[in-house]
CSV table of C-alpha atoms and ligand atoms in Angstrom, one decimal:
chain,number,residue,atom,x,y,z
A,1,MET,CA,-13.1,-8.0,-7.2
A,2,LYS,CA,-11.0,-11.1,-6.6
A,3,THR,CA,-11.8,-12.9,-3.2
A,4,LYS,CA,-8.1,-12.6,-2.3
A,5,TYR,CA,-8.2,-8.9,-2.8
A,6,LYS,CA,-11.3,-8.6,-0.6
A,7,GLU,CA,-9.3,-10.5,2.0
A,8,LEU,CA,-6.3,-8.2,1.5
A,9,LEU,CA,-8.5,-5.1,2.0
A,10,GLU,CA,-10.0,-6.6,5.1
A,11,GLU,CA,-6.5,-7.1,6.6
A,12,ALA,CA,-5.7,-3.4,5.8
A,13,ARG,CA,-9.0,-2.4,7.4
A,14,LYS,CA,-8.1,-4.3,10.6
A,15,ALA,CA,-4.5,-3.1,10.6
A,16,ARG,CA,-5.5,0.6,10.5
A,17,LYS,CA,-6.6,0.4,14.1
A,18,LYS,CA,-2.9,0.2,15.1
A,19,ALA,CA,-1.9,3.4,13.2
A,20,TYR,CA,0.2,5.9,15.1
A,21,SER,CA,-1.3,9.2,13.9
A,22,PRO,CA,-1.6,11.6,16.8
A,23,TYR,CA,-1.2,14.6,14.5
A,24,SER,CA,-3.4,14.0,11.5
A,25,LYS,CA,-5.7,11.6,13.4
A,26,LEU,CA,-6.0,9.8,10.1
A,27,LYS,CA,-5.7,6.0,10.6
A,28,VAL,CA,-4.4,4.2,7.6
A,29,GLY,CA,-3.8,0.5,7.2
A,30,ALA,CA,-2.1,-1.3,4.3
A,31,ALA,CA,-1.7,-4.9,3.3
A,32,VAL,CA,0.7,-6.5,0.8
A,33,LEU,CA,0.0,-9.8,-0.9
A,34,THR,CA,3.1,-11.8,-1.9
A,35,ASP,CA,3.5,-14.3,-4.8
A,36,LYS,CA,3.3,-17.1,-2.2
A,37,GLY,CA,-0.1,-15.8,-1.0
A,38,ASN,CA,1.2,-14.4,2.2
A,39,ILE,CA,-0.1,-11.1,3.6
A,40,TYR,CA,1.9,-8.5,5.5
A,41,THR,CA,0.3,-5.4,7.0
A,42,GLY,CA,1.5,-1.9,8.0
A,43,VAL,CA,0.2,1.3,9.4
A,44,ASN,CA,1.1,5.0,9.1
A,45,ALA,CA,3.6,6.1,11.7
A,46,GLU,CA,3.8,9.9,12.3
A,47,ASN,CA,6.4,12.0,14.0
A,48,ALA,CA,6.5,15.3,15.8
A,49,SER,CA,8.9,16.3,12.9
A,50,PHE,CA,6.1,15.8,10.3
A,51,GLY,CA,8.4,15.0,7.4
A,52,LEU,CA,9.5,11.8,9.1
A,53,THR,CA,6.1,10.3,8.8
A,54,ASN,CA,6.0,6.8,7.2
A,55,CYS,CA,2.8,5.9,5.3
A,56,ALA,CA,1.0,2.6,5.8
A,57,GLU,CA,1.9,1.3,2.4
A,58,ARG,CA,5.6,1.7,2.9
A,59,THR,CA,5.4,0.2,6.4
A,60,ALA,CA,3.6,-2.8,5.0
A,61,ILE,CA,6.2,-3.3,2.2
A,62,TYR,CA,9.1,-2.9,4.6
A,63,ASN,CA,7.5,-5.4,7.0
A,64,ALA,CA,7.3,-7.9,4.1
A,65,LEU,CA,10.9,-7.2,3.1
A,66,SER,CA,12.0,-7.7,6.7
A,67,CYS,CA,10.4,-11.1,6.6
A,68,GLY,CA,12.3,-12.1,3.5
A,69,GLU,CA,9.6,-11.4,0.9
A,70,LYS,CA,10.1,-9.2,-2.1
A,71,LYS,CA,7.8,-10.6,-4.8
A,72,PHE,CA,4.5,-8.7,-4.5
A,73,LYS,CA,1.2,-9.2,-6.3
A,74,ALA,CA,-0.9,-6.5,-4.8
A,75,VAL,CA,-1.1,-3.7,-2.2
A,76,ALA,CA,-4.3,-2.6,-0.5
A,77,VAL,CA,-4.8,0.6,1.4
A,78,PHE,CA,-7.7,1.3,3.8
A,79,SER,CA,-8.6,4.4,5.7
A,80,ASP,CA,-12.0,5.4,7.3
A,81,LYS,CA,-11.9,8.4,5.0
A,82,PRO,CA,-12.6,7.0,1.5
A,83,GLY,CA,-10.7,8.3,-1.5
A,84,ILE,CA,-7.2,7.8,0.1
A,85,ALA,CA,-5.0,6.7,-2.8
A,86,PRO,CA,-1.2,6.0,-2.2
A,87,CYS,CA,0.9,9.1,-2.2
A,88,GLY,CA,3.6,9.7,-4.8
A,89,ALA,CA,6.4,8.4,-2.5
A,90,CYS,CA,4.5,5.2,-1.9
A,91,ARG,CA,3.9,4.7,-5.6
A,92,GLN,CA,7.6,5.0,-6.3
A,93,VAL,CA,8.3,2.4,-3.5
A,94,ILE,CA,5.6,0.0,-4.8
A,95,TYR,CA,7.0,0.4,-8.3
A,96,GLU,CA,10.4,-0.7,-7.1
A,97,PHE,CA,9.1,-4.2,-6.8
A,98,GLY,CA,7.3,-4.5,-10.2
A,99,SER,CA,5.3,-2.4,-12.7
A,100,ASP,CA,2.6,-5.1,-12.7
A,101,ILE,CA,1.5,-4.8,-9.0
A,102,ASP,CA,-2.2,-4.2,-8.4
A,103,VAL,CA,-3.1,-1.4,-6.1
A,104,ILE,CA,-6.5,-1.5,-4.4
A,105,PHE,CA,-8.0,1.6,-2.6
A,106,ARG,CA,-11.4,3.0,-1.6
A,107,LYS,CA,-13.0,5.1,-4.3
A,108,ASN,CA,-15.9,6.1,-2.2
A,109,SER,CA,-17.9,4.7,0.7
A,110,LYS,CA,-19.1,1.8,-1.4
A,111,ASN,CA,-16.6,1.1,-4.2
A,112,TYR,CA,-13.0,0.2,-4.6
A,113,THR,CA,-10.5,0.9,-7.4
A,114,VAL,CA,-8.0,-1.7,-8.6
A,115,LYS,CA,-5.2,-0.2,-10.7
A,116,LYS,CA,-1.8,-1.3,-11.8
A,117,ILE,CA,1.1,0.6,-10.3
A,118,SER,CA,2.3,1.4,-13.8
A,119,GLU,CA,-1.0,3.2,-14.3
A,120,LEU,CA,-0.7,5.1,-11.1
A,121,LEU,CA,2.9,6.1,-11.8
A,122,PRO,CA,3.5,6.4,-15.5
A,123,ASP,CA,7.1,6.9,-16.6
A,124,ALA,CA,8.4,5.9,-13.2
A,125,PHE,CA,12.0,6.5,-12.3
A,126,ARG,CA,14.1,3.5,-12.6
A,127,PHE,CA,17.8,3.2,-11.7
A,128,GLY,CA,19.4,1.7,-14.8
A,129,ARG,CA,17.3,-1.5,-14.6
A,130,LYS,CA,15.1,-3.1,-17.2
A,131,LYS,CA,11.4,-2.5,-16.8
A,132,ARG,CA,10.1,-5.2,-14.4
B,1,THU,N1,-0.9,8.4,4.6
B,1,THU,C1,-0.8,7.0,4.4
B,1,THU,O1,-0.5,6.3,5.4
B,1,THU,N2,-0.9,6.5,3.2
B,1,THU,C2,-1.3,7.3,2.1
B,1,THU,O2,-1.4,6.7,1.0
B,1,THU,C3,-1.5,8.7,2.2
B,1,THU,C4,-1.2,9.3,3.5
B,1,THU,C5,-0.8,8.9,6.0
B,1,THU,C6,0.4,9.7,6.2
B,1,THU,C7,0.0,10.6,7.4
B,1,THU,O3,0.1,9.8,8.6
B,1,THU,C8,-1.5,10.7,7.2
B,1,THU,O4,-1.9,9.8,6.2
B,1,THU,C9,-1.9,12.1,6.7
B,1,THU,O5,-1.2,12.5,5.6
């Protein structure tokens, strides 16, 4: 795996410690790599009204957007529990910023998977825009 992606995963791993997950107790961290080489992190934020929970990936993307960045190369997700791949909602949000974005997540305790978002979300919904 690319050195930059290892660094991205490490940022996601560190970020997960700040997760707000009193209900599931699952701490998830995510990190987004921008075209400029900047990294923005996010954590899952749960709510007593469970459906309001925001996943780590979306938090990271919204963090980057809030800092004026919207060109993304990769998104990494890390949880202590291996095998956490982005949920469907997060896949749709990642796809919004480009079909070519790499998504990195833990396959098992030792290995990582790197897949294009277009592979994780084939035939994604687009709102009258050309494929990006
Ligand atoms: N979660 C994420 O943060 N990212 C994912 O890709 C899957 C699920 C969070 C949401 C919730 O806080 C907890 O994991 C259990 O669903």
